[in-house]
Phi, psi and omega in degrees: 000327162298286182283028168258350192260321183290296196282344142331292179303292173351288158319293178290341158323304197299307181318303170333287166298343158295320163310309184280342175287289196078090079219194199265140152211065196218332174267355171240145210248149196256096163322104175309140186233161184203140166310124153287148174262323195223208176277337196263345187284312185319295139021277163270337162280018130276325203292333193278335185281303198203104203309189150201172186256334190220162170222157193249089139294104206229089176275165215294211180268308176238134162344316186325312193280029197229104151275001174275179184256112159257042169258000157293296113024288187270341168299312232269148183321031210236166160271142193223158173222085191283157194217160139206204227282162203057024152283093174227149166228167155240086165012274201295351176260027170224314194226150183313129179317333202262068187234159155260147151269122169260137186225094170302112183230076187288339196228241211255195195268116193248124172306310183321308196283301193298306177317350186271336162277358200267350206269308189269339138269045146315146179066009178202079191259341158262051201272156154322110178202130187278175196192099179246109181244172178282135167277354178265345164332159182250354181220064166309295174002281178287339168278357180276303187281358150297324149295329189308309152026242186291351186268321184263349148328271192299002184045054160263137166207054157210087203244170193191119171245126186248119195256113183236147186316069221297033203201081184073358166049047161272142196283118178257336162204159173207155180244160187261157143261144194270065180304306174293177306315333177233140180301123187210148175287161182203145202257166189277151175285218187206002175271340142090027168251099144315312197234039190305185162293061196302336190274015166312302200254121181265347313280103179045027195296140184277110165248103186330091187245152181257103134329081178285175187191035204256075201304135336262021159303344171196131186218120179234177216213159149267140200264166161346324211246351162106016169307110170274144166261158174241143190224170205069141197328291156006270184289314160332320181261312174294340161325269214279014153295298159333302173292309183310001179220028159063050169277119166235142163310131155183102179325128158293339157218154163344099190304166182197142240218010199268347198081018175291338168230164200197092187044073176293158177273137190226014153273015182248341148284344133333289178317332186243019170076017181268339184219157178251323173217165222227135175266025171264175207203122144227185188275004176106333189253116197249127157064051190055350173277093178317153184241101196333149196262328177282045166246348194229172124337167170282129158008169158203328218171121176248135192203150174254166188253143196232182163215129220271144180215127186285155187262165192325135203258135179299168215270164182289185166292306191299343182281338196280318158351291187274011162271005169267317180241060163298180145285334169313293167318257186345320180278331169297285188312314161287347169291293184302272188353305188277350166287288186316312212277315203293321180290319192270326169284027176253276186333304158309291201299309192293329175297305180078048171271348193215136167287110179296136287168138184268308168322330169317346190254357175271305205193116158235226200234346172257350194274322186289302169310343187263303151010273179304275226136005179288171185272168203206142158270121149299149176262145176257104196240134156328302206315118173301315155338297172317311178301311179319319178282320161305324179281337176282319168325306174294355195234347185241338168307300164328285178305305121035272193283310170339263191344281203331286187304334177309277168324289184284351152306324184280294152355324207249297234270338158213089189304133158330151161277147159305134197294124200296191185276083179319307206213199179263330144002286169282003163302296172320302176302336206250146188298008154344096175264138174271130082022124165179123194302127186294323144347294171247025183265152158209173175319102161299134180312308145260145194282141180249117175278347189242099184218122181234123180254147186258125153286332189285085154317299207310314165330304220281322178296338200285334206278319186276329165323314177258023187063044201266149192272336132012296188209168177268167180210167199266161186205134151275143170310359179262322208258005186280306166356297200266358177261350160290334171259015168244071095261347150298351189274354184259117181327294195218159185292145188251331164224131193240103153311151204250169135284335181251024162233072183246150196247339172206137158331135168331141185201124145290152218268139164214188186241118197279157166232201183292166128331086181077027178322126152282003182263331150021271186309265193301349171263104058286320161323312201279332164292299174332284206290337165305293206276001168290292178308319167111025176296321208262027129314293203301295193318313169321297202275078117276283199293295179327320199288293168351298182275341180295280191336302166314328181091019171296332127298104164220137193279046196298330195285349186290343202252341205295051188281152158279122194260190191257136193247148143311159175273135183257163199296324185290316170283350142257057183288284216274012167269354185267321180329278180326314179299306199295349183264343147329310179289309156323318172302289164342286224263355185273348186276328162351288197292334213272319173304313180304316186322293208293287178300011146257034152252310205285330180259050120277330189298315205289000000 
């Protein structure tokens, strides 16, 4: 926690100072700078500032209308891509992003022309681009303010307007643009940055965020003072983008604590430019379709989607029976039995100390009882054989009685668990309902026949929040984290994930953004240096810690210990069993002796 407190400061230090420079001075190097004279020097004292491989030349339909000298320009050793106007591609799916754009504008604000660069850098609208015009015009004014426009139209905001001479096209003065907080010309320094970082400095510029409420990626609260606060990994990382680059935060609607919402779909607000970041994550795949990766962020998170199902409940006492009196067992006892009686009434025949019974050699009065382990009257004989035979009777009756009680003691006193959900199959079998927010559902890969969707988010988080066992419910491997570190808090675990109930493959997590987002750039930075540093560990048990304070997190489950109960009339069912086919037998072996002596004393 100290050094998360530390690299905090840290951060919010960098932030300070970045506020009071507004530029970078760690990706740019402090040039001596001297005025460029024409265009092709500017050119290379930017190349010199920060290299590029190509240049975007995009000039009028004909030359004519070009009174400079650009053969300097068309000399230099660059790979170059001259364009005019209607001519569009999109750049960035051919050539390395790290090109300048030169845009020949010799006369007035040609629309046509600046839309055809902003067309061929789409998705990479912060590229460099110079804007090279005649300084004898009469209405600079109004061409300043048209690019200015057309610049924050098109969200660039790294332009450079250069006014050259119409007699050899030497430079007589040029302006930066000023993205922040509002778009403005700004005249050059003496630091000898073409191009800084503006998005170093937002200097309090409003940036839109959508308030998710999607637990624990954002989870909000209200504090003492009746304030909501935001927590979670999420909701944490658009904090301090916003505070580190001098940002002010502003919900697009009114945060709200009820939990009503849960991973809205925001792509038609997107779309339509209403929010600038989003506190939501998806993978990007809309209708099955992927979706071009300069619409999202950089990584955030790789997580699959499962399904939380509660786990196997140990078995009652009535389950327990027949795992006690298996077949195994049942079969031991008549095999043995029936060895003894046959070994011990063969001894009797053979000896002729006893009249022997022909059913003596299936089953007598010593072979079952010296088994289980009961007292038997042993007959008392010289024959060694007899002793020999009693005693093994006595050591597998002994082993026997061991086992047994051993095994129902372990039974009684720590029941099996019941066999957990192997597949989705046995999902289908089992009385199980899966839970699942209409948000977020789509065609599932395997059919769940016992499925129920919900419109009530707040239902859906409260149920699954307290672990209600009621149902199963979909869970990402980030939000699995935190109901795993809450059943540590628990006498025994209430849910479990499978590998083979998984509902979606790994997917990367991102944050969707705008068209040609000017915030990009800097939260991808900002993600790298997060998860360099181990924040969204830390945050995780922030938030968990968070929701314990709230009471969002309760341990109900902690007093449920099992104490020890009489046995009830229900839990020996299968010893009432046992007894009535005791009796049955008994009285059908009764009849069966009477048959046979009144055959026999019919015979004599």
């Amino acid at each position: 926690m100290k050094c998360l407190l530390q690299l905090v400061f840290g951060l919010f230090i960098a932030a300070f100072f970045t506020s009071i420079f507004g530029n970078d001075g760690v990706l740019c190097k402090d040039l001596k700078w001297s005025y460029p004279t024409n265009l092709s020097q500017l050119l290379q004292n930017i190349y010199k500032e920060r290299s590029f491989v190509s240049i975007l030349l995009i000039i009028p339909c004909t030359m004519v209308e070009v009174s400079w000298d650009l053969q300097t320009v068309f000399k230099w050793q660059i790979p170059k891509i001259v364009m005019t106007p209607g001519q569009e591609f999109e750049l960035r799916k051919v050539f390395n992003k790290e090109i300048i754009a030169v845009v020949v504008m010799p006369s007035n604000f040609d629309k046509v022309l600046f839309d055809t660069c902003a067309q061929t850098l789409n998705n990479t609208r912060q590229t460099r681009i110079v804007v090279a015009t005649d300084d004898l015009k009469t209405s600079q004014t109004q061409f300043e303010k048209q690019l200015l426009q057309a610049s924050q139209s098109y969200k660039m905001t790294r332009v450079i307007l250069a006014y050259l001479h119409s007699n050899g096209g030497e430079l007589s003065s040029y302006l930066k643009l000023q993205p922040y907080p509002n778009y403005q010309w700004s005249n050059p320094t003496n630091n000898g940055f073409f191009y800084p970082e503006y998005w170093r400095n937002l200097h309090h510029k409003k940036v839109v965020v959508y308030a998710e409420q999607s637990i624990p990626g954002v989870f909000l609260f209200k504090d003492s003072k009746g304030n909501i606060q935001c927590s979670g990994h999420l909701g944490k990382l658009i904090a301090l983008f916003v505070h580190h680059y001098n940002g002010t935060m502003q919900p697009y609607h009114t945060p709200k604590v009820d939990k009503s919402t849960f991973y809205t779909n925001i792509k038609e607000l997107m779309e339509q430019q209403l929010i600038d970041l989003p506190m939501i994550v998806d993978s990007g795949v809309n209708n099955g379709v992927d979706e071009k990766w300069h619409l999202r962020s950089d990584c955030i998170e790789v997580t699959q989607i499962k399904l939380m199902v509660p786990c196997p409940s140990p078995r009652s006492i009535l389950e327990i029976y027949p795992l006690l009196l298996n077949l195994d067992f049942i079969g031991s006892l008549i095999i043995g039995t029936v060895v003894f009686s046959f070994t011990h009434s063969l001894f009797d025949w053979i000896f002729g100390e006893m009249v022997v019974q022909p059913w003596s050699f299936l089953l007598d009065d010593k072979g079952l009882p010296g088994l289980l382990g009961h007292a038997f009257v042993a007959r008392v004989s010289p024959r060694l054989s007899l002793k020999i035979l009693y005693l093994l009777m006595a050591f597998a009756g002994l082993n026997t009685n061991m086992r047994f009680g051993a095994k129902m003691k372990t039974l009684f006193t720590t029941p099996p668990y019941h066999r957990h959900l192997e597949n989705f199959e046995e999902l289908n079998r089992s009385p199980v309902t899966i839970l699942v927010p209409e948000t977020v559902f789509e065609e599932l890969p395997y059919p769940i026949e016992k499925l129920m969707l919900t419109q009530d988010n707040a239902f859906f988080q409260e149920m699954r929040q307290s672990l209600n066992t009621s149902y199963g419910y979909f869970t990402s491997l980030s939000a699995w984290q935190t109901f795993k570190q809450t059943q540590r808090g628990i006498s025994h675990k209430v849910f479990c994930i499978y590998d083979n109930l998984t509902i979606r493959s790994p997917k990367l997590m991102s944050f969707r953004l705008q068209r040609n987002s000017v915030y990009k750039e800097p939260l991808d930075a900002l993600i790298h240096r997060v998860h360099d540093a181990g924040l969204m560990q830390a945050w995780y048990s922030q938030t968990f810690a968070d929701m314990l304070r709230q009471k969002e997190i309760k341990f109900k489950y902690s007093t449920d210990i099992v104490e020890a109960s009489a046995l009830k009339v229900g839990d020996l069912k299968w010893l009432w069993i046992i007894l009535a086919m005791g009796w049955l037998f008994d009285t059908l072996v009764f009849f069966v002796e009477i048959a046979i002596d009144r055959y026999v004393g019919t015979l004599v």
